[in-house]
Amino acid sequence: MNKLVRSMICVALMLVLMLGMLAYMPKAEATDGPSCYCWISGWGYGNETSAIPKGERAYLCYELYADQEGNTKLNDVYDASYTAVMTIYAPDGTVEYTDTANNDDECWIYVTPDVLGTYTYELVFSGELYGTFEGSFTVYDPNANVVRLAGANRWATSLKVADEMKYARDVDKFDTMIIASGMNFADALSGSYLAAVKKAPILLCWKGDKKYDYINEEIVKYVKNNLAEGGTVYILGAESAVPGTVDTMLEGHNVKRLAGKDRFETNLKILKEAGVKDGAEILVCTATNFADSLSASATGKPILLVWNERGTLYGSQPSYLSGLKNCTFTIVGGENAVSKSLENQLKQYGSVSRLAGADRFETSVLVAKRYFGSVNDAVLAYAWNFPDGLCGGPLASVMKCPLILTMDRYEAKAVDYVQGKGIKIGVVLGSGELISDATAKKIFGGTSIVVK
């Protein structure tokens, strides 16, 4: 009897020990970072944002991954059983929306918020997978705010500019998209006319150290998610500008690369593809500086890049211009940008005029005054570097407003133009380290700044 009792006690102790071990076994914990990627999107899959225009649909999405690279989803690894409760709170703290998902490693919900202010959201996982994630987004009045489009870098900013183009055009996908180098300005600025003709965004790609190739993967992913069926992707420049891996990743799509032996020949290929018509006005800018062509890129007019240091038209330019009839030419910039000798050469092909201020700031305003009459918006680009502004011209063209070059302590010309026009809304390209909130508010007359 005693032996049986001892055996039963041992069995009971073993069961208690096993249950205790099970109770303390680690669960597949959802921690902050790549193991759970959640975001707010205003225009569909992959278009992350932190600000939604009033009346626009806002999506809340989460995806679960097992490793830092995000290659394997948690369900595939752990076959975990869990519940995810997703709650969105209105600015006053009341529940705007709530939903529950079970064992879904990817889930979407959406709301259409109509109250201005900051909404918060919470994702709470329980069961074998547990953890809490929180975030927020702002709902703003697009007719009373200035929007700042700023990603973590120039490549991410180009995607935010593309998203804003979708909003401005009220479309879900693009029929045409353009990829150009983010390391140099010439091809992207040449492409502004093609972008205007096709109503397409310009996305910037990486070329350099292979450890940053993931940037191009993100760009291609965006293209695949936002290109309409049967749409076209233009790649501007040779493989020294946009690597051939981009073509490979876009296999199966309609891809057309426009590339010459240099920026001047690429410029002509772009103009031919876009179709410059007889009688067109062609804007002439230096190919060795970006400022004047950046201002010109918002006009939606063809841009001819010239080699001022050479002092003469280059390569196939004379032949190309000879094939056009009754065109006019407007030089953007002073004689240090486009020389008098080049101006005289251009007179062989049509009448020539010049827009030139004392500096890039004044020239930018002169372009705005010449090509934009009554406007409600303006796009601000940093005057001393090109990356964020490269994509801004096509956006400004769609918005039918000028792109103004400015920067902190040199905003006087922009203030005079924008306030003289009574403009209270618009877009600022890039982070506050380039054009500060204080400067943007000064230019737009104190209007609040919303970051997307």
XYZ file of C-alpha atoms in Angstrom:
452
model
C 0.000 0.000 0.000
C 2.752 2.399 1.002
C 4.537 1.568 -2.229
C 1.415 2.407 -4.290
C 0.954 5.715 -2.427
C 4.581 6.614 -3.017
C 4.190 5.840 -6.732
C 1.055 8.015 -6.987
C 2.793 10.889 -5.213
C 5.733 10.659 -7.619
C 3.403 10.693 -10.615
C 1.556 13.715 -9.190
C 4.820 15.548 -8.597
C 5.958 14.841 -12.162
C 2.650 16.168 -13.544
C 2.967 19.342 -11.467
C 6.545 19.771 -12.668
C 5.553 19.289 -16.329
C 2.660 21.747 -16.019
C 4.978 24.238 -14.396
C 7.481 23.877 -17.227
C 4.727 24.375 -19.805
C 3.510 27.464 -17.996
C 6.956 29.031 -18.247
C 7.776 28.030 -21.812
C 8.467 31.175 -23.906
C 5.754 32.308 -26.291
C 6.225 33.797 -29.742
C 6.318 37.343 -28.460
C 5.400 40.201 -30.803
C 8.002 42.831 -30.083
C 8.462 46.263 -31.638
C 10.282 46.137 -34.965
C 10.186 43.926 -38.028
C 8.473 41.031 -36.209
C 5.236 43.027 -36.534
C 5.026 45.673 -39.221
C 1.918 47.827 -38.853
C 1.083 51.086 -40.571
C -1.567 53.499 -41.722
C -2.105 53.867 -45.458
C -4.267 56.372 -47.289
C -4.178 55.023 -50.843
C -3.840 51.270 -50.716
C -1.191 48.659 -50.123
C 2.339 49.812 -49.473
C 1.658 53.550 -49.348
C 2.504 54.301 -45.740
C 1.555 57.708 -44.366
C 1.022 59.540 -41.092
C -1.540 62.048 -42.371
C -4.882 61.538 -44.119
C -6.947 64.251 -45.835
C -10.412 64.646 -44.338
C -12.898 62.366 -46.098
C -10.182 60.059 -47.489
C -10.234 56.377 -46.543
C -7.566 55.379 -44.005
C -6.340 51.783 -43.891
C -4.780 50.102 -40.862
C -2.680 47.082 -41.737
C -0.436 44.719 -39.829
C 1.904 41.993 -41.071
C 3.778 39.488 -38.918
C 7.276 38.206 -39.606
C 9.614 35.781 -37.898
C 13.024 37.271 -38.617
C 14.745 40.609 -39.031
C 14.683 40.312 -42.826
C 10.958 39.650 -42.766
C 11.289 36.541 -44.901
C 9.118 34.089 -42.968
C 5.797 34.845 -41.347
C 5.241 33.835 -37.731
C 2.332 31.534 -38.509
C 4.507 29.550 -40.900
C 7.111 29.012 -38.196
C 5.158 28.575 -34.985
C 1.678 27.677 -36.217
C 0.627 29.927 -33.362
C -2.936 30.362 -32.140
C -3.712 33.966 -31.226
C -6.224 36.777 -31.350
C -5.532 40.305 -32.575
C -7.835 43.140 -31.473
C -7.473 46.312 -33.535
C -8.930 49.547 -32.203
C -8.895 53.064 -33.651
C -9.623 55.971 -31.293
C -11.012 59.338 -32.463
C -9.334 62.599 -31.351
C -11.750 62.873 -28.393
C -10.737 59.394 -27.154
C -13.897 57.563 -28.181
C -13.674 54.320 -30.147
C -13.931 55.039 -33.862
C -13.621 51.400 -34.946
C -12.689 48.026 -33.530
C -12.257 44.593 -35.041
C -10.952 41.173 -34.029
C -8.872 38.780 -36.131
C -7.862 35.224 -35.281
C -4.605 33.650 -36.501
C -4.238 36.052 -39.429
C -0.623 36.958 -40.209
C -1.843 39.877 -42.350
C -4.973 41.897 -41.756
C -6.547 45.134 -43.012
C -9.296 47.351 -41.634
C -10.330 50.797 -42.828
C -12.241 53.878 -41.715
C -13.158 57.167 -43.371
C -12.518 59.757 -40.655
C -14.358 63.087 -40.866
C -13.127 64.765 -37.683
C -9.908 66.792 -37.817
C -7.178 65.932 -35.339
C -4.960 63.061 -34.207
C -6.320 59.514 -34.204
C -4.532 56.749 -32.302
C -4.624 53.034 -32.946
C -3.790 49.987 -30.855
C -3.146 46.377 -31.854
C -3.301 43.918 -28.977
C -2.251 40.283 -29.539
C -3.160 37.570 -27.030
C -2.704 33.800 -26.941
C 0.439 32.036 -28.105
C 1.470 35.273 -29.788
C 1.160 38.323 -27.592
C 2.174 41.959 -27.487
C 0.816 45.478 -27.991
C 1.521 47.956 -30.782
C 0.457 51.579 -30.855
C 0.548 54.374 -33.415
C -1.213 57.501 -34.607
C -2.168 59.467 -37.701
C -3.460 62.968 -38.342
C -6.601 63.888 -40.254
C -6.239 67.325 -41.805
C -8.184 69.745 -43.973
C -6.448 69.737 -47.386
C -7.884 73.189 -48.091
C -6.404 74.796 -44.982
C -3.037 73.174 -44.436
C 0.447 72.963 -45.884
C 1.665 69.386 -46.314
C 5.291 68.376 -45.803
C 6.327 65.332 -47.846
C 9.375 63.901 -46.127
C 10.669 60.349 -46.083
C 13.698 58.998 -44.248
C 15.794 59.759 -47.352
C 15.468 61.042 -50.928
C 14.222 57.678 -52.200
C 11.482 57.418 -49.585
C 10.517 61.049 -50.203
C 10.047 60.294 -53.907
C 7.434 57.670 -52.947
C 5.587 60.153 -50.756
C 5.568 62.646 -53.639
C 4.130 59.926 -55.893
C 1.403 59.243 -53.320
C 0.552 62.944 -53.272
C 0.273 62.885 -57.065
C -2.269 60.085 -56.777
C -4.253 62.180 -54.337
C -4.003 65.309 -56.513
C -5.140 63.346 -59.581
C -7.715 61.307 -57.635
C -6.467 57.999 -59.041
C -5.601 54.656 -57.453
C -2.904 53.666 -59.956
C -0.708 55.258 -62.607
C -0.789 54.354 -66.296
C 2.847 55.467 -66.544
C 5.662 55.644 -64.003
C 9.210 56.936 -64.420
C 12.417 55.830 -62.681
C 15.523 58.010 -62.710
C 18.761 58.274 -60.775
C 18.595 59.878 -57.353
C 22.359 60.439 -57.409
C 22.326 63.075 -60.161
C 19.785 65.550 -61.474
C 20.070 65.727 -65.270
C 17.956 62.756 -66.376
C 15.164 63.363 -63.862
C 14.880 67.025 -64.838
C 14.884 66.090 -68.532
C 12.119 63.644 -67.642
C 9.853 66.323 -66.173
C 8.345 66.972 -69.616
C 7.686 63.262 -70.174
C 6.166 63.136 -66.686
C 3.877 66.055 -67.509
C 2.757 64.510 -70.803
C 2.082 61.126 -69.192
C 0.889 62.530 -65.811
C 3.453 60.238 -64.231
C 5.523 60.408 -61.054
C 9.308 60.262 -61.058
C 10.771 57.766 -58.598
C 14.417 57.920 -57.604
C 16.675 54.870 -57.572
C 20.047 53.996 -56.051
C 23.316 53.245 -57.823
C 26.386 52.439 -55.752
C 27.342 50.193 -52.846
C 25.365 46.956 -53.215
C 24.459 46.892 -49.530
C 21.909 49.610 -50.353
C 20.319 47.699 -53.220
C 17.269 47.184 -51.007
C 16.351 50.787 -51.903
C 15.710 49.751 -55.500
C 13.747 46.733 -54.310
C 11.418 49.113 -52.430
C 11.075 51.335 -55.496
C 10.205 48.359 -57.707
C 7.751 47.072 -55.110
C 6.020 50.451 -55.161
C 5.860 50.400 -58.963
C 4.297 46.926 -58.978
C 1.705 47.972 -56.400
C 0.799 51.261 -58.089
C 1.082 50.643 -61.845
C -2.179 50.025 -63.682
C -2.519 46.799 -65.644
C -0.819 47.210 -69.009
C 0.956 50.375 -67.837
C 4.431 51.496 -68.875
C 7.561 52.080 -66.819
C 10.184 54.409 -68.269
C 13.769 54.130 -67.040
C 15.822 57.252 -67.731
C 19.540 56.983 -68.371
C 22.061 54.226 -68.948
C 22.917 51.443 -66.491
C 25.589 53.690 -65.016
C 22.667 55.787 -63.719
C 19.931 53.177 -63.171
C 21.341 49.659 -62.730
C 20.169 46.840 -64.964
C 18.888 44.973 -61.899
C 15.916 47.357 -61.943
C 14.961 46.117 -65.442
C 15.339 42.539 -64.235
C 13.107 43.099 -61.193
C 10.458 44.612 -63.483
C 10.450 41.633 -65.846
C 6.937 40.941 -67.090
C 6.037 44.645 -67.140
C 6.177 47.018 -70.089
C 9.569 48.657 -69.485
C 11.217 51.177 -71.805
C 14.687 52.555 -71.125
C 15.576 55.939 -72.648
C 19.353 56.221 -72.607
C 21.931 58.067 -74.671
C 25.713 58.115 -74.403
C 25.497 61.180 -72.120
C 22.936 63.457 -70.442
C 22.475 65.488 -73.635
C 21.624 62.495 -75.815
C 19.372 61.098 -73.081
C 17.666 64.496 -72.951
C 16.912 64.300 -76.689
C 15.618 60.727 -76.437
C 13.221 61.847 -73.713
C 12.003 64.825 -75.747
C 11.441 62.605 -78.791
C 9.522 60.055 -76.735
C 7.341 62.750 -75.164
C 6.756 64.293 -78.579
C 7.715 67.954 -78.845
C 5.363 69.509 -81.396
C 6.072 72.187 -83.955
C 5.410 75.616 -82.494
C 6.234 74.510 -78.949
C 7.993 76.694 -76.418
C 11.205 75.007 -75.287
C 12.877 76.019 -72.035
C 16.680 76.042 -72.238
C 18.690 75.363 -69.060
C 22.266 74.547 -68.170
C 23.060 70.853 -67.796
C 25.713 71.446 -65.149
C 23.530 72.971 -62.427
C 20.087 72.012 -61.248
C 18.515 75.203 -59.875
C 17.008 76.782 -63.011
C 15.776 73.514 -64.524
C 14.243 72.593 -61.151
C 12.087 75.730 -61.273
C 11.324 75.044 -64.950
C 10.261 71.443 -64.277
C 6.880 72.538 -62.887
C 5.793 74.212 -66.126
C 5.209 70.953 -67.986
C 7.171 72.337 -70.949
C 10.049 70.600 -72.756
C 13.476 71.333 -71.281
C 16.607 71.366 -73.451
C 19.810 70.949 -71.459
C 22.866 72.716 -72.888
C 26.572 72.553 -72.141
C 27.382 76.138 -71.282
C 31.071 75.526 -70.665
C 31.403 74.264 -74.234
C 29.719 77.416 -75.526
C 27.935 75.715 -78.401
C 25.095 73.297 -79.077
C 26.338 69.763 -78.596
C 26.067 66.425 -80.358
C 22.733 65.852 -82.093
C 21.110 69.018 -80.748
C 21.435 71.066 -83.992
C 19.983 68.199 -86.025
C 17.094 67.751 -83.581
C 16.230 71.443 -83.512
C 16.406 71.648 -87.290
C 13.619 69.090 -87.468
C 11.232 71.300 -85.467
C 9.296 74.192 -86.989
C 8.213 77.529 -85.502
C 9.430 76.739 -81.996
C 10.335 79.461 -79.516
C 13.043 79.262 -76.890
C 13.109 80.697 -73.387
C 16.447 80.598 -71.621
C 16.068 80.142 -67.871
C 19.019 81.679 -66.042
C 21.652 84.322 -66.656
C 24.612 84.269 -69.012
C 26.691 82.358 -66.443
C 24.205 79.526 -66.912
C 23.481 79.812 -70.648
C 25.963 82.016 -72.521
C 25.291 84.716 -75.064
C 26.956 82.588 -77.763
C 24.458 79.768 -77.103
C 21.641 82.290 -77.184
C 22.791 83.483 -80.596
C 22.996 79.912 -81.889
C 19.437 79.192 -80.758
C 18.208 82.139 -82.818
C 18.863 80.034 -85.921
C 15.932 77.820 -84.917
C 13.413 80.325 -83.533
C 12.904 83.432 -81.447
C 14.735 83.524 -78.122
C 13.954 85.269 -74.823
C 15.534 84.995 -71.380
C 14.222 84.752 -67.807
C 17.025 85.644 -65.413
C 16.967 86.992 -61.887
C 19.835 88.135 -59.718
C 20.012 84.634 -58.194
C 18.233 81.272 -58.252
C 15.576 82.523 -55.825
C 14.563 85.435 -58.029
C 14.757 83.351 -61.207
C 12.431 80.799 -59.605
C 9.862 83.510 -58.888
C 10.206 84.904 -62.425
C 9.382 81.456 -63.822
C 6.343 81.278 -61.521
C 5.117 84.706 -62.630
C 5.616 83.931 -66.328
C 3.917 80.544 -66.458
C 1.384 80.557 -63.626
C -1.343 83.153 -63.418
C -3.983 82.801 -60.721
C -2.920 79.909 -58.459
C -4.164 78.479 -55.168
C -1.119 76.372 -54.262
C 2.656 76.381 -54.376
C 5.327 73.716 -53.990
C 8.485 74.640 -52.067
C 11.807 72.928 -52.845
C 15.174 73.352 -51.147
C 17.294 75.680 -53.254
C 20.754 74.362 -52.457
C 20.426 70.684 -53.303
C 18.386 68.732 -55.827
C 17.139 65.330 -54.505
C 13.748 66.170 -53.006
C 12.960 68.712 -55.707
C 13.551 66.270 -58.589
C 10.149 64.675 -58.084
C 8.422 67.943 -57.198
C 8.124 69.323 -60.731
C 5.702 66.628 -61.941
C 3.657 67.055 -58.747
C 3.495 70.833 -59.216
C 2.532 70.303 -62.863
C -0.408 68.109 -61.818
C -1.386 70.648 -59.152
C -1.094 73.427 -61.795
C 1.116 75.495 -59.536
C 4.745 76.689 -59.467
C 7.724 75.099 -57.780
C 9.504 77.786 -55.751
C 13.141 77.442 -54.678
C 13.798 78.662 -51.165
C 15.676 77.954 -47.926
C 16.036 79.298 -44.415
C 17.283 82.919 -44.322
C 16.718 83.263 -48.083
C 12.933 83.076 -48.122
C 12.185 86.749 -48.898
C 11.467 86.229 -52.618
C 9.214 83.249 -51.861
C 7.349 85.239 -49.173
C 6.724 88.111 -51.592
C 5.414 85.830 -54.333
C 3.298 83.424 -52.230
C 1.711 86.068 -50.030
C 1.305 88.421 -52.966
C -0.797 85.698 -54.600
C -2.701 85.046 -51.375
C -1.608 81.390 -51.351
C -2.303 79.655 -48.028
C -1.953 75.992 -48.965
C 0.708 73.944 -50.699
C 3.474 71.387 -50.338
C 6.941 71.500 -48.769
C 9.398 68.917 -50.130
C 11.803 67.280 -47.708
C 12.445 67.444 -43.989
C 12.534 70.438 -41.691
C 16.319 70.306 -41.783
C 16.084 71.713 -45.320
C 13.149 74.125 -45.179
C 12.146 74.584 -41.535
C 8.546 74.750 -40.312
C 9.199 78.343 -39.241
C 10.266 79.305 -42.783
C 7.358 77.421 -44.396
C 4.871 79.127 -42.053
C 6.437 82.497 -42.789
C 6.057 81.898 -46.537
C 2.459 80.646 -46.310
C 1.400 83.176 -43.683
C 1.345 81.006 -40.566
C -0.635 78.068 -41.923
C -0.128 74.831 -39.965
C 2.247 72.187 -41.349
C 1.101 68.558 -41.612
C 3.774 65.880 -42.149
C 2.945 62.938 -44.407
